[in-house]
Amino acid sequence: ETGVTQSPTHLIKTRGQQVTLRCSSQSGHNTVSWYQQALGQGPQFIFQYYREEENGRGNFPPRFSGLQFPNYSSELNVNALELDDSALYLCASSLPGLAAPYNEQFFGPGTRLTVL
Amino acid sequence: GEDVEQSLFLSVREGDSSVINCTYTDSSSTYLYWYKQEPGAGLQLLTYIFSNMDMKQDQRLTVLLNKKDKHLSLRIADTQTGDSAIYFCAEKGDDKIIFGKGTRLHILP
């Protein structure tokens, strides 16, 4: 059973650019959530995808968007990057609520994004 | 609104017990969690407790839940150097998990 993987591990961009981060979910998991973790903070929920549809969104602007593919892998896209977007972006996969009522989410190691 | 608060730092001598405390605001949360984050690694679920329980024990870990005061604690018995990490308290929201800012546990020799 493979765990959650994310790519790239590190990324440097400049203000105004666009970025795509990728996540492969744990085998058998059809739900993917994305979190932003700024330095010294806890992870903040960006959105969740279930069966290729957005299934909940946190307090992030529309320039944060996502996709989920039929194999349950996922992308996070951020347009018009700002300095405050510098953070560790975490992807987590899980089973849907009824299958795992305590909603254990398995996290990947994250992508460290630096915006200059 | 939903909010989770925890102290930022804790120093404990090796072999002593560590107690990390947390308060949360959403009384409708069904599950509360403790996650561990080590440098360069993702978050690892340590343990969770269902909201109708007062206590849960799992080897060296003991979770206490005071639902009336919305207070959650994690006790790590016989703290080891490998326990050095950031510990996040979290509660289950509708479609998401709400995390605190994390408590950095430092182990003194």
CSV table of C-alpha atoms in Angstrom, one decimal:
chain,number,residue,atom,x,y,z
A,1,GLU,CA,0.0,0.0,0.0
A,2,THR,CA,1.6,3.3,-1.1
A,3,GLY,CA,1.2,6.4,1.0
A,4,VAL,CA,0.3,9.9,-0.1
A,5,THR,CA,2.9,11.5,-2.4
A,6,GLN,CA,3.3,15.1,-3.4
A,7,SER,CA,5.4,16.8,-6.1
A,8,PRO,CA,7.4,18.9,-6.2
A,9,THR,CA,9.0,18.9,-2.8
A,10,HIS,CA,10.2,22.5,-3.1
A,11,LEU,CA,9.2,25.3,-5.5
A,12,ILE,CA,10.3,29.0,-5.9
A,13,LYS,CA,8.1,31.4,-7.8
A,14,THR,CA,7.8,35.1,-8.2
A,15,ARG,CA,4.7,37.3,-7.5
A,16,GLY,CA,2.1,37.2,-10.2
A,17,GLN,CA,3.1,33.7,-11.5
A,18,GLN,CA,0.9,30.6,-11.4
A,19,VAL,CA,1.8,27.3,-9.8
A,20,THR,CA,0.4,23.7,-9.9
A,21,LEU,CA,1.0,21.3,-7.1
A,22,ARG,CA,0.3,17.6,-7.4
A,23,CYS,CA,-0.8,14.9,-5.1
A,24,SER,CA,-1.3,11.1,-5.4
A,25,SER,CA,-3.7,9.7,-2.8
A,26,GLN,CA,-3.2,6.6,-0.8
A,27,SER,CA,-4.5,3.5,-2.5
A,28,GLY,CA,-8.2,3.1,-2.2
A,29,HIS,CA,-8.9,6.7,-1.0
A,30,ASN,CA,-11.3,8.7,-3.1
A,31,THR,CA,-11.3,11.9,-1.0
A,32,VAL,CA,-8.5,14.4,-1.2
A,33,SER,CA,-8.1,17.6,1.0
A,34,TRP,CA,-5.6,20.4,0.6
A,35,TYR,CA,-4.2,22.5,3.4
A,36,GLN,CA,-2.0,25.5,3.6
A,37,GLN,CA,0.5,25.7,6.5
A,38,ALA,CA,2.2,29.0,6.9
A,39,LEU,CA,5.4,29.1,9.0
A,40,GLY,CA,4.5,28.7,12.7
A,41,GLN,CA,0.9,28.0,12.1
A,42,GLY,CA,-1.4,25.0,11.9
A,43,PRO,CA,-2.7,23.8,8.6
A,44,GLN,CA,-5.6,25.7,7.2
A,45,PHE,CA,-8.2,23.9,5.1
A,46,ILE,CA,-8.3,25.1,1.4
A,47,PHE,CA,-10.8,22.6,-0.1
A,48,GLN,CA,-11.7,19.0,-0.5
A,49,TYR,CA,-12.4,16.8,-3.6
A,50,TYR,CA,-14.6,13.7,-3.6
A,51,ARG,CA,-15.2,11.8,-6.8
A,52,GLU,CA,-13.8,14.7,-8.9
A,53,GLU,CA,-16.1,17.3,-7.4
A,54,GLU,CA,-15.3,20.0,-4.9
A,55,ASN,CA,-16.8,19.0,-1.6
A,56,GLY,CA,-16.2,21.8,0.8
A,57,ARG,CA,-14.0,24.9,0.7
A,58,GLY,CA,-12.3,27.0,3.3
A,59,ASN,CA,-11.8,30.7,3.4
A,60,PHE,CA,-9.5,31.0,0.4
A,61,PRO,CA,-10.0,33.3,-2.7
A,62,PRO,CA,-11.0,31.8,-6.1
A,63,ARG,CA,-7.4,32.1,-7.4
A,64,PHE,CA,-6.9,28.8,-5.4
A,65,SER,CA,-8.5,26.1,-7.5
A,66,GLY,CA,-8.2,22.4,-7.8
A,67,LEU,CA,-8.9,19.3,-9.8
A,68,GLN,CA,-9.3,15.6,-9.0
A,69,PHE,CA,-8.8,13.0,-11.6
A,70,PRO,CA,-10.5,9.6,-12.2
A,71,ASN,CA,-7.6,7.9,-10.5
A,72,TYR,CA,-8.2,10.2,-7.4
A,73,SER,CA,-5.0,12.1,-7.8
A,74,SER,CA,-5.4,15.8,-7.4
A,75,GLU,CA,-3.9,19.2,-8.3
A,76,LEU,CA,-3.9,22.5,-6.5
A,77,ASN,CA,-3.5,25.5,-8.8
A,78,VAL,CA,-2.8,29.0,-7.5
A,79,ASN,CA,-3.0,32.0,-9.9
A,80,ALA,CA,-1.5,35.5,-9.4
A,81,LEU,CA,0.8,34.4,-6.6
A,82,GLU,CA,1.3,36.7,-3.7
A,83,LEU,CA,4.1,36.8,-1.1
A,84,ASP,CA,1.7,35.5,1.6
A,85,ASP,CA,1.1,32.4,-0.4
A,86,SER,CA,4.6,31.2,0.7
A,87,ALA,CA,3.8,28.1,2.8
A,88,LEU,CA,3.9,24.4,3.1
A,89,TYR,CA,1.0,22.9,1.1
A,90,LEU,CA,-0.3,19.6,2.4
A,91,CYS,CA,-2.4,17.1,0.7
A,92,ALA,CA,-4.4,14.5,2.6
A,93,SER,CA,-6.4,11.5,1.4
A,94,SER,CA,-9.1,9.7,3.2
A,95,LEU,CA,-12.1,7.5,2.8
A,96,PRO,CA,-15.5,9.2,2.6
A,97,GLY,CA,-17.3,9.9,5.9
A,98,LEU,CA,-19.4,6.8,6.2
A,99,ALA,CA,-16.5,4.4,5.6
A,100,ALA,CA,-14.3,6.1,8.1
A,101,PRO,CA,-16.4,8.0,10.6
A,102,TYR,CA,-13.5,9.4,12.4
A,103,ASN,CA,-12.3,10.8,9.1
A,104,GLU,CA,-8.6,9.8,9.4
A,105,GLN,CA,-6.7,11.8,6.9
A,106,PHE,CA,-3.4,10.5,5.7
A,107,PHE,CA,-1.0,13.4,4.9
A,108,GLY,CA,1.7,13.7,2.3
A,109,PRO,CA,5.1,15.3,3.2
A,110,GLY,CA,4.0,18.6,1.5
A,111,THR,CA,5.3,21.0,-1.1
A,112,ARG,CA,7.2,24.0,0.2
A,113,LEU,CA,6.3,27.0,-1.9
A,114,THR,CA,8.3,30.2,-1.7
A,115,VAL,CA,7.1,33.3,-3.5
A,116,LEU,CA,9.6,36.0,-4.0
B,1,GLY,CA,-17.0,30.2,14.8
B,2,GLU,CA,-14.5,27.4,14.9
B,3,ASP,CA,-11.2,27.9,16.7
B,4,VAL,CA,-8.6,25.7,18.4
B,5,GLU,CA,-6.2,27.2,20.8
B,6,GLN,CA,-3.1,25.6,22.3
B,7,SER,CA,0.1,26.8,24.0
B,8,LEU,CA,3.1,27.1,21.6
B,9,PHE,CA,5.9,25.6,23.6
B,10,LEU,CA,6.5,22.9,26.2
B,11,SER,CA,9.9,21.7,27.6
B,12,VAL,CA,10.0,18.4,29.4
B,13,ARG,CA,12.8,16.3,30.8
B,14,GLU,CA,13.4,12.9,29.3
B,15,GLY,CA,11.5,10.3,31.2
B,16,ASP,CA,9.0,12.7,32.6
B,17,SER,CA,5.4,13.0,31.4
B,18,SER,CA,4.4,15.6,28.9
B,19,VAL,CA,0.9,17.2,29.0
B,20,ILE,CA,-0.2,19.3,26.1
B,21,ASN,CA,-3.5,21.2,26.5
B,22,CYS,CA,-6.0,22.5,24.0
B,23,THR,CA,-9.3,24.4,24.0
B,24,TYR,CA,-11.8,24.3,21.1
B,25,THR,CA,-15.0,26.3,20.4
B,26,ASP,CA,-17.2,24.1,18.3
B,27,SER,CA,-19.3,22.1,20.8
B,28,SER,CA,-20.8,20.1,17.9
B,29,SER,CA,-17.5,18.5,17.0
B,30,THR,CA,-17.9,14.7,16.9
B,31,TYR,CA,-14.2,13.9,16.9
B,32,LEU,CA,-11.1,15.5,18.3
B,33,TYR,CA,-7.6,14.6,17.2
B,34,TRP,CA,-3.9,14.9,18.1
B,35,TYR,CA,-1.5,15.0,15.2
B,36,LYS,CA,2.3,14.9,15.3
B,37,GLN,CA,4.6,16.7,12.9
B,38,GLU,CA,8.3,16.0,12.7
B,39,PRO,CA,10.7,18.2,10.7
B,40,GLY,CA,10.4,17.6,7.0
B,41,ALA,CA,7.5,15.2,7.5
B,42,GLY,CA,3.8,15.4,7.0
B,43,LEU,CA,1.3,15.2,9.7
B,44,GLN,CA,0.8,11.9,11.5
B,45,LEU,CA,-2.5,11.1,13.3
B,46,LEU,CA,-1.4,10.0,16.8
B,47,THR,CA,-4.8,9.4,18.4
B,48,TYR,CA,-8.4,10.6,18.3
B,49,ILE,CA,-11.3,10.6,20.7
B,50,PHE,CA,-15.0,10.6,20.1
B,51,SER,CA,-17.0,13.4,21.7
B,52,ASN,CA,-19.0,11.1,24.0
B,53,MET,CA,-15.8,9.7,25.6
B,54,ASP,CA,-14.0,11.2,28.6
B,55,MET,CA,-10.7,9.4,28.2
B,56,LYS,CA,-8.8,7.3,25.8
B,57,GLN,CA,-5.6,5.4,26.5
B,58,ASP,CA,-3.2,4.1,23.9
B,59,GLN,CA,0.1,2.8,25.2
B,60,ARG,CA,2.0,5.9,26.4
B,61,LEU,CA,-0.7,8.3,25.2
B,62,THR,CA,-3.6,9.3,27.3
B,63,VAL,CA,-6.3,11.7,25.9
B,64,LEU,CA,-8.6,13.5,28.3
B,65,LEU,CA,-11.7,15.3,27.1
B,66,ASN,CA,-13.8,17.8,29.2
B,67,LYS,CA,-16.7,18.5,26.9
B,68,LYS,CA,-18.2,21.0,29.3
B,69,ASP,CA,-15.1,23.2,29.3
B,70,LYS,CA,-14.2,22.3,25.7
B,71,HIS,CA,-10.8,21.2,26.9
B,72,LEU,CA,-8.7,18.4,25.4
B,73,SER,CA,-5.3,17.2,26.7
B,74,LEU,CA,-2.7,14.8,25.5
B,75,ARG,CA,-0.4,13.1,28.1
B,76,ILE,CA,2.7,11.3,26.9
B,77,ALA,CA,4.2,9.1,29.6
B,78,ASP,CA,7.9,8.5,29.8
B,79,THR,CA,8.8,11.1,27.2
B,80,GLN,CA,11.6,10.1,24.9
B,81,THR,CA,13.8,12.1,22.6
B,82,GLY,CA,11.9,10.7,19.7
B,83,ASP,CA,8.8,12.5,21.0
B,84,SER,CA,10.4,15.8,20.0
B,85,ALA,CA,8.0,17.3,17.5
B,86,ILE,CA,5.1,19.7,17.0
B,87,TYR,CA,1.8,18.4,18.3
B,88,PHE,CA,-1.5,19.7,16.8
B,89,CYS,CA,-4.8,19.6,18.4
B,90,ALA,CA,-7.7,19.4,15.9
B,91,GLU,CA,-11.4,19.1,15.7
B,92,LYS,CA,-13.6,17.7,13.0
B,93,GLY,CA,-15.8,20.3,11.3
B,94,ASP,CA,-18.4,19.6,8.6
B,95,ASP,CA,-16.1,18.7,5.7
B,96,LYS,CA,-12.7,19.6,7.2
B,97,ILE,CA,-10.4,19.4,10.1
B,98,ILE,CA,-9.6,22.5,12.1
B,99,PHE,CA,-6.1,22.6,13.5
B,100,GLY,CA,-4.6,24.6,16.3
B,101,LYS,CA,-1.3,26.4,15.8
B,102,GLY,CA,0.7,23.5,17.3
B,103,THR,CA,2.7,23.0,20.5
B,104,ARG,CA,6.4,22.5,20.0
B,105,LEU,CA,7.6,19.8,22.5
B,106,HIS,CA,11.3,20.1,23.5
B,107,ILE,CA,12.9,17.3,25.4
B,108,LEU,CA,15.6,18.2,27.9
B,109,PRO,CA,18.3,15.6,28.6
